[in-house]
Tab-separated table of C-alpha atoms and ligand atoms in Angstrom:
chain	number	residue	atom	x	y	z
A	17	UNK	CA	33.193	20.765	12.121
A	18	UNK	CA	29.901	18.998	11.289
A	19	UNK	CA	26.798	20.227	13.087
A	20	UNK	CA	25.683	17.756	15.793
A	21	UNK	CA	22.090	16.575	15.644
A	22	UNK	CA	19.933	14.008	17.409
A	23	UNK	CA	16.829	12.856	15.509
A	24	UNK	CA	13.554	12.031	17.274
A	25	UNK	CA	11.500	9.997	14.806
A	26	UNK	CA	8.558	7.680	14.039
A	27	UNK	CA	9.893	5.881	10.929
A	28	UNK	CA	7.869	6.118	8.634
A	29	UNK	CA	8.731	6.380	4.922
A	30	UNK	CA	9.490	10.107	4.888
A	31	UNK	CA	11.349	9.707	8.198
A	32	UNK	CA	13.574	7.115	6.475
A	33	UNK	CA	14.268	9.611	3.709
A	34	UNK	CA	15.163	12.346	6.220
A	35	UNK	CA	17.400	10.051	8.292
A	36	UNK	CA	19.290	8.878	5.197
A	37	UNK	CA	19.555	12.468	3.931
A	38	UNK	CA	21.141	13.500	7.246
A	39	UNK	CA	23.483	10.495	7.325
A	40	UNK	CA	24.625	11.193	3.757
A	41	UNK	CA	25.361	14.874	4.505
A	42	UNK	CA	28.931	15.422	5.760
A	43	UNK	CA	27.827	18.783	7.204
A	44	UNK	CA	25.863	16.864	9.877
A	45	UNK	CA	26.873	14.404	12.608
A	46	UNK	CA	24.002	12.216	13.827
A	47	UNK	CA	24.553	11.478	17.539
A	48	UNK	CA	21.579	9.150	17.871
A	49	UNK	CA	17.982	8.369	16.993
A	50	UNK	CA	15.170	8.441	19.534
A	51	UNK	CA	11.841	6.828	18.722
A	52	UNK	CA	8.216	7.679	19.282
A	53	UNK	CA	4.796	6.367	18.193
A	54	UNK	CA	3.107	7.992	15.205
A	55	UNK	CA	3.357	6.370	11.798
A	56	UNK	CA	3.505	3.023	13.656
A	57	UNK	CA	3.547	1.910	17.291
A	58	UNK	CA	6.736	2.806	19.141
A	59	UNK	CA	8.116	-0.776	19.200
A	60	UNK	CA	7.853	-0.930	15.402
A	61	UNK	CA	9.422	2.505	15.013
A	62	UNK	CA	12.364	1.368	17.156
A	63	UNK	CA	12.851	-1.745	15.003
A	64	UNK	CA	12.702	0.480	11.907
A	65	UNK	CA	15.228	2.981	13.279
A	66	UNK	CA	17.671	0.122	13.914
A	67	UNK	CA	17.015	-1.315	10.445
A	68	UNK	CA	17.601	2.029	8.743
A	69	UNK	CA	20.938	2.496	10.509
A	70	UNK	CA	21.995	-1.022	9.485
A	71	UNK	CA	21.027	-0.334	5.854
A	72	UNK	CA	23.047	2.885	5.974
A	73	UNK	CA	26.056	1.013	7.388
A	74	UNK	CA	25.859	2.968	10.668
A	75	UNK	CA	24.834	0.393	13.319
A	76	UNK	CA	27.223	2.219	15.672
A	77	UNK	CA	24.705	5.081	16.076
A	78	UNK	CA	22.609	4.493	19.215
A	79	UNK	CA	18.805	4.216	19.204
A	80	UNK	CA	16.795	5.016	22.348
A	81	UNK	CA	13.138	4.063	22.549
A	82	UNK	CA	10.715	6.637	23.908
A	83	UNK	CA	7.070	7.309	24.659
A	84	UNK	CA	4.344	4.861	23.653
A	85	UNK	CA	1.503	7.383	23.937
A	86	UNK	CA	0.868	11.124	24.178
A	87	UNK	CA	1.393	13.040	27.448
A	88	UNK	CA	-2.267	13.422	28.377
A	89	UNK	CA	-4.401	11.707	25.767
A	90	UNK	CA	-4.699	8.424	23.887
A	91	UNK	CA	-2.792	7.485	20.717
A	92	UNK	CA	-5.250	7.490	17.817
A	93	UNK	CA	-3.341	4.669	16.092
A	94	UNK	CA	-0.716	4.152	13.359
A	95	UNK	CA	-0.845	5.788	9.915
A	96	UNK	CA	-0.562	2.395	8.194
A	97	UNK	CA	-2.706	3.671	5.305
A	98	UNK	CA	0.244	5.962	4.441
A	99	UNK	CA	3.346	4.052	5.557
A	100	UNK	CA	2.270	0.380	5.471
A	101	UNK	CA	1.618	-1.949	8.397
A	102	UNK	CA	5.345	-2.132	9.211
A	103	UNK	CA	5.855	1.641	8.776
A	104	UNK	CA	8.227	0.781	5.933
A	105	UNK	CA	5.892	0.383	2.982
A	106	UNK	CA	5.020	-3.273	3.801
A	107	UNK	CA	8.544	-4.398	2.944
A	108	UNK	CA	8.657	-6.477	6.163
A	109	UNK	CA	12.442	-6.560	6.410
A	110	UNK	CA	14.046	-8.785	9.067
A	111	UNK	CA	14.938	-6.979	12.310
A	112	UNK	CA	18.435	-5.505	12.625
A	113	UNK	CA	21.063	-7.234	14.759
A	114	UNK	CA	21.535	-4.197	17.031
A	115	UNK	CA	19.294	-3.459	20.021
A	116	UNK	CA	18.165	-0.117	21.472
A	117	UNK	CA	20.171	1.327	24.353
A	118	UNK	CA	18.625	0.971	27.819
A	119	UNK	CA	17.892	4.674	28.273
A	120	UNK	CA	14.541	6.385	27.695
A	121	UNK	CA	14.496	8.689	24.656
A	122	UNK	CA	13.802	11.766	26.815
A	123	UNK	CA	16.905	11.089	28.922
A	124	UNK	CA	18.896	10.336	25.760
A	125	UNK	CA	17.938	13.734	24.330
A	126	UNK	CA	19.039	15.437	27.562
A	127	UNK	CA	22.343	13.530	27.619
A	128	UNK	CA	22.977	14.297	23.940
A	129	UNK	CA	22.428	18.039	24.439
A	130	UNK	CA	24.504	18.131	27.627
A	131	UNK	CA	27.358	16.197	25.958
A	132	UNK	CA	28.223	19.403	24.083
A	133	UNK	CA	26.232	22.294	25.580
A	134	UNK	CA	25.167	24.896	23.021
A	135	UNK	CA	26.137	22.809	20.021
A	136	UNK	CA	23.511	20.075	19.694
A	137	UNK	CA	20.337	20.456	17.611
A	138	UNK	CA	17.234	18.339	18.194
A	139	UNK	CA	15.501	17.360	14.939
A	140	UNK	CA	11.956	16.133	15.645
A	141	UNK	CA	10.098	14.208	12.923
A	142	UNK	CA	7.152	12.783	14.869
A	143	UNK	CA	4.799	13.665	17.728
A	144	UNK	CA	6.668	15.825	20.242
A	145	UNK	CA	6.130	13.688	23.364
A	146	UNK	CA	9.797	12.769	23.922
A	147	UNK	CA	11.026	16.312	23.369
A	148	UNK	CA	8.401	17.730	25.759
A	149	UNK	CA	9.331	15.092	28.357
A	150	UNK	CA	12.986	16.126	28.085
A	151	UNK	CA	11.972	19.770	28.636
A	152	UNK	CA	9.821	18.817	31.638
A	153	UNK	CA	12.635	16.735	33.150
A	154	UNK	CA	15.248	19.452	32.531
A	155	UNK	CA	13.517	22.865	32.377
A	156	UNK	CA	16.919	24.504	31.791
A	157	UNK	CA	17.597	22.329	28.717
A	158	UNK	CA	16.792	25.135	26.218
A	159	UNK	CA	19.704	27.164	27.606
A	160	UNK	CA	22.034	24.426	26.325
A	161	UNK	CA	20.194	23.514	23.097
A	162	UNK	CA	21.409	25.035	19.837
A	163	UNK	CA	18.050	24.651	18.102
A	164	UNK	CA	14.954	22.483	17.940
A	165	UNK	CA	13.803	22.004	14.356
A	166	UNK	CA	10.579	20.103	13.939
A	167	UNK	CA	8.388	18.831	11.139
A	168	UNK	CA	4.899	19.675	12.239
A	169	UNK	CA	2.115	22.200	12.323
A	170	UNK	CA	0.268	24.397	9.864
A	171	UNK	CA	0.288	28.168	10.326
A	172	UNK	CA	-1.686	29.451	7.323
A	173	UNK	CA	-2.739	26.290	5.449
A	174	UNK	CA	-5.181	23.471	6.306
A	175	UNK	CA	-4.140	20.384	8.245
A	176	UNK	CA	-3.663	16.827	7.006
A	177	UNK	CA	-4.837	14.792	10.028
A	178	UNK	CA	-7.964	16.971	10.236
A	179	UNK	CA	-9.014	20.195	8.525
A	180	UNK	CA	-7.401	21.970	11.469
A	181	UNK	CA	-4.294	19.994	12.326
A	182	UNK	CA	-1.103	18.414	10.994
A	183	UNK	CA	-0.531	14.775	12.021
A	184	UNK	CA	2.502	15.136	14.324
A	185	UNK	CA	0.939	17.977	16.305
A	186	UNK	CA	-2.506	16.306	16.274
A	187	UNK	CA	-0.950	13.237	17.923
A	188	UNK	CA	0.258	15.179	20.975
A	189	UNK	CA	-0.908	18.801	21.056
A	190	UNK	CA	-0.048	19.255	24.744
A	191	UNK	CA	3.553	18.223	24.073
A	192	UNK	CA	3.727	20.527	21.048
A	193	UNK	CA	2.533	23.500	23.098
A	194	UNK	CA	5.375	22.848	25.555
A	195	UNK	CA	7.981	22.599	22.782
A	196	UNK	CA	6.805	25.805	21.052
A	197	UNK	CA	7.325	27.539	24.404
A	198	UNK	CA	10.981	26.472	24.743
A	199	UNK	CA	13.391	29.371	25.232
A	200	UNK	CA	15.823	28.323	22.498
A	201	UNK	CA	15.610	28.738	18.718
A	202	UNK	CA	12.636	26.602	17.616
A	203	UNK	CA	11.988	26.174	13.887
A	204	UNK	CA	8.658	24.906	12.616
A	205	UNK	CA	8.872	23.164	9.230
A	206	UNK	CA	5.152	22.593	8.838
A	207	UNK	CA	2.680	22.024	6.031
A	208	UNK	CA	3.049	25.673	4.914
A	209	UNK	CA	6.292	24.567	3.272
A	210	UNK	CA	6.231	20.757	3.221
A	211	UNK	CA	2.987	20.604	1.221
A	212	UNK	CA	4.682	22.744	-1.420
A	213	UNK	CA	7.962	20.835	-1.673
A	214	UNK	CA	7.136	17.976	-3.994
A	215	UNK	CA	9.079	15.174	-5.617
A	216	UNK	CA	7.724	14.358	-9.065
A	217	UNK	CA	7.507	10.892	-10.624
A	218	UNK	CA	10.824	11.585	-12.419
A	219	UNK	CA	12.466	12.590	-9.118
A	220	UNK	CA	11.146	9.449	-7.398
A	221	UNK	CA	12.305	7.174	-10.225
A	222	UNK	CA	15.858	8.416	-9.747
A	223	UNK	CA	16.267	6.643	-6.369
A	224	UNK	CA	16.421	3.218	-8.057
A	225	UNK	CA	19.290	4.440	-10.246
A	226	UNK	CA	21.555	5.507	-7.364
A	227	UNK	CA	23.954	2.669	-6.468
A	228	UNK	CA	23.841	2.885	-2.677
A	229	UNK	CA	21.858	0.901	-0.092
A	230	UNK	CA	19.934	3.909	1.250
A	231	UNK	CA	18.609	4.897	-2.189
A	232	UNK	CA	17.783	1.278	-3.021
A	233	UNK	CA	15.791	1.010	0.217
A	234	UNK	CA	13.932	4.223	-0.633
A	235	UNK	CA	13.130	2.789	-4.072
A	236	UNK	CA	11.454	-0.170	-2.308
A	237	UNK	CA	9.485	2.050	0.107
A	238	UNK	CA	8.357	4.789	-2.218
A	239	UNK	CA	5.678	2.908	-4.244
A	240	UNK	CA	3.556	2.674	-1.067
A	241	UNK	CA	3.952	6.387	-0.272
A	242	UNK	CA	3.439	7.324	-3.892
A	243	UNK	CA	0.192	5.387	-4.148
A	244	UNK	CA	-1.150	7.122	-1.002
A	245	UNK	CA	-0.371	10.539	-2.505
A	246	UNK	CA	-1.777	9.528	-5.883
A	247	UNK	CA	-5.056	8.891	-4.037
A	248	UNK	CA	-4.788	12.311	-2.376
A	249	UNK	CA	-3.443	14.482	-5.191
A	250	UNK	CA	-4.360	12.590	-8.378
A	251	UNK	CA	-0.762	12.937	-9.632
A	252	UNK	CA	2.362	10.817	-9.138
A	253	UNK	CA	4.040	13.195	-6.691
A	254	UNK	CA	4.860	13.062	-2.996
A	255	UNK	CA	5.015	15.809	-0.413
A	256	UNK	CA	8.450	16.100	1.187
A	257	UNK	CA	7.653	16.392	4.898
A	258	UNK	CA	10.392	15.200	7.256
A	259	UNK	CA	13.385	15.893	4.977
A	260	UNK	CA	12.511	19.579	5.033
A	261	UNK	CA	14.029	19.814	8.532
A	262	UNK	CA	17.359	18.649	7.102
A	263	UNK	CA	17.084	21.018	4.122
A	264	UNK	CA	16.534	23.867	6.597
A	265	UNK	CA	19.724	22.953	8.492
A	266	UNK	CA	21.780	22.635	5.306
A	267	UNK	CA	20.221	25.387	3.180
A	268	UNK	CA	18.357	27.998	5.261
A	269	UNK	CA	18.624	30.381	2.295
A	270	UNK	CA	15.919	28.346	0.531
A	271	UNK	CA	13.275	29.375	3.085
A	272	UNK	CA	11.278	32.443	4.114
A	273	UNK	CA	10.871	32.708	7.890
A	274	UNK	CA	8.269	34.478	9.984
A	275	UNK	CA	9.140	34.858	13.689
A	276	UNK	CA	6.029	34.682	15.883
A	277	UNK	CA	4.966	32.935	19.093
A	278	UNK	CA	2.919	29.789	18.417
A	279	UNK	CA	0.247	28.234	20.626
A	280	UNK	CA	-1.446	24.885	20.061
A	281	UNK	CA	-5.138	24.080	20.442
A	282	UNK	CA	-5.186	21.075	22.791
A	283	UNK	CA	-8.892	20.136	22.761
A	284	UNK	CA	-12.020	20.112	20.655
A	285	UNK	CA	-12.511	19.776	16.918
A	286	UNK	CA	-9.507	22.043	16.213
A	287	UNK	CA	-7.246	19.935	18.438
A	288	UNK	CA	-3.657	20.168	17.155
A	289	UNK	CA	-4.096	23.450	15.284
A	290	UNK	CA	-0.946	25.597	15.554
A	291	UNK	CA	-1.828	29.265	15.953
A	292	UNK	CA	0.792	31.940	15.285
A	293	UNK	CA	0.315	35.214	17.162
A	294	UNK	CA	-0.885	38.151	15.098
A	295	UNK	CA	-0.172	41.835	15.514
A	296	UNK	CA	-3.657	42.635	16.763
A	297	UNK	CA	-3.541	40.150	19.681
A	298	UNK	CA	-4.466	41.723	23.025
A	299	UNK	CA	-1.474	42.320	25.316
A	300	UNK	CA	-2.893	39.820	27.827
A	301	UNK	CA	-3.532	37.116	25.219
A	302	UNK	CA	-2.413	33.483	25.572
A	303	UNK	CA	0.566	34.285	23.281
A	304	UNK	CA	1.909	36.987	25.618
A	305	UNK	CA	5.371	36.233	27.003
A	306	UNK	CA	5.952	33.286	24.705
A	307	UNK	CA	9.174	33.164	22.643
A	308	UNK	CA	9.059	33.704	18.877
A	309	UNK	CA	9.161	30.519	16.789
A	310	UNK	CA	10.828	30.525	13.358
A	311	UNK	CA	7.879	29.525	11.183
A	312	UNK	CA	8.915	28.476	7.663
A	313	UNK	CA	6.254	30.056	5.448
A	314	UNK	CA	7.703	29.730	1.938
A	315	UNK	CA	10.386	27.660	0.229
A	316	UNK	CA	12.209	27.206	-3.035
A	317	UNK	CA	10.759	23.714	-3.511
A	318	UNK	CA	12.551	22.642	-6.727
A	319	UNK	CA	15.915	23.631	-5.274
A	320	UNK	CA	15.189	21.824	-1.969
A	321	UNK	CA	14.401	18.669	-3.953
A	322	UNK	CA	17.509	19.097	-6.113
A	323	UNK	CA	19.911	19.364	-3.161
A	324	UNK	CA	18.295	16.400	-1.420
A	325	UNK	CA	18.560	14.179	-4.489
A	326	UNK	CA	22.173	15.268	-4.852
A	327	UNK	CA	22.855	13.860	-1.356
A	328	UNK	CA	21.350	10.501	-2.368
A	329	UNK	CA	23.215	10.483	-5.700
A	330	UNK	CA	26.733	11.000	-4.326
B	420	RIB	O1	2.285	15.300	8.607
B	420	RIB	C1	3.462	14.687	8.161
B	420	RIB	C2	4.175	14.013	9.323
B	420	RIB	O2	3.365	12.971	9.839
B	420	RIB	C3	5.485	13.380	8.940
B	420	RIB	O3	6.380	13.480	10.020
B	420	RIB	C4	5.096	11.935	8.717
B	420	RIB	O4	6.186	11.062	8.869
B	420	RIB	C5	4.054	11.733	9.770
B	420	RIB	O5	4.674	11.445	10.985
B	421	CA	CA1	7.568	11.455	10.782
């Protein structure tokens, strides 16, 4: 039986890669995509989610549009300098024929989990606003959720949106603090691992050689992403952010996990910083009583890249 997942996403070049990776993995069944602002405005992310499903030949999978801004603060604006003005590497594809369903993403997430209580995993690839809204609307939702696995945060490494914070958490720290407090298994695939899982120029060149529509689309998107990372790293490599959630679901043996409660700084210059508890915390600290989060702290990067490319190649 494939594992049921629903993907909350802000597509986004690396979101596209993660969505295709999931769709091309028979071990997973994608129940739907829910959209959020982040790499682009929410309307654009919804159009992209529909496009990606059409490219993958899965227009039957529903898309539900979600939040247009964080819970309690303003949206700082799209990451078009990374993902292009259209969120898809400035490829400006025509819109898909399908339309989003008329249900808010938060309600869609609730309905997806409750359609098979205990067996549905939420995979979150963008700011956590929709997931937090679902938890606020249904405080008992964690009791029925198999796992929440999210790309976001930085436990022991610097941020990428600021020295303190990773972009998804920076975009809605209040929502992230709610999600890290959920009483179900929560797995944080943050920069501790995603900044160390890298596709090389040779890896990236392979997408164009795979004869399927998803890989061909990635080959069109990747030059934009690659040029951003060349500016950052000075080498033709990319960091594999969002796909790491899927690698965790398929190959948990590739990761080292540390189980600790996580709190999020919601204000000030460290806004969006994810703080794991440490052993010397006072008993009455702000971490007290919070559930342990599975923080991915190390990974077998070359193997994670190999298994992902294998999914695109088949
Ligand atoms: O920090 C990386 C994350 O920010 C990824 O999810 C990327 O798609 C952007 O949303
Ligand atoms: Ca993303």
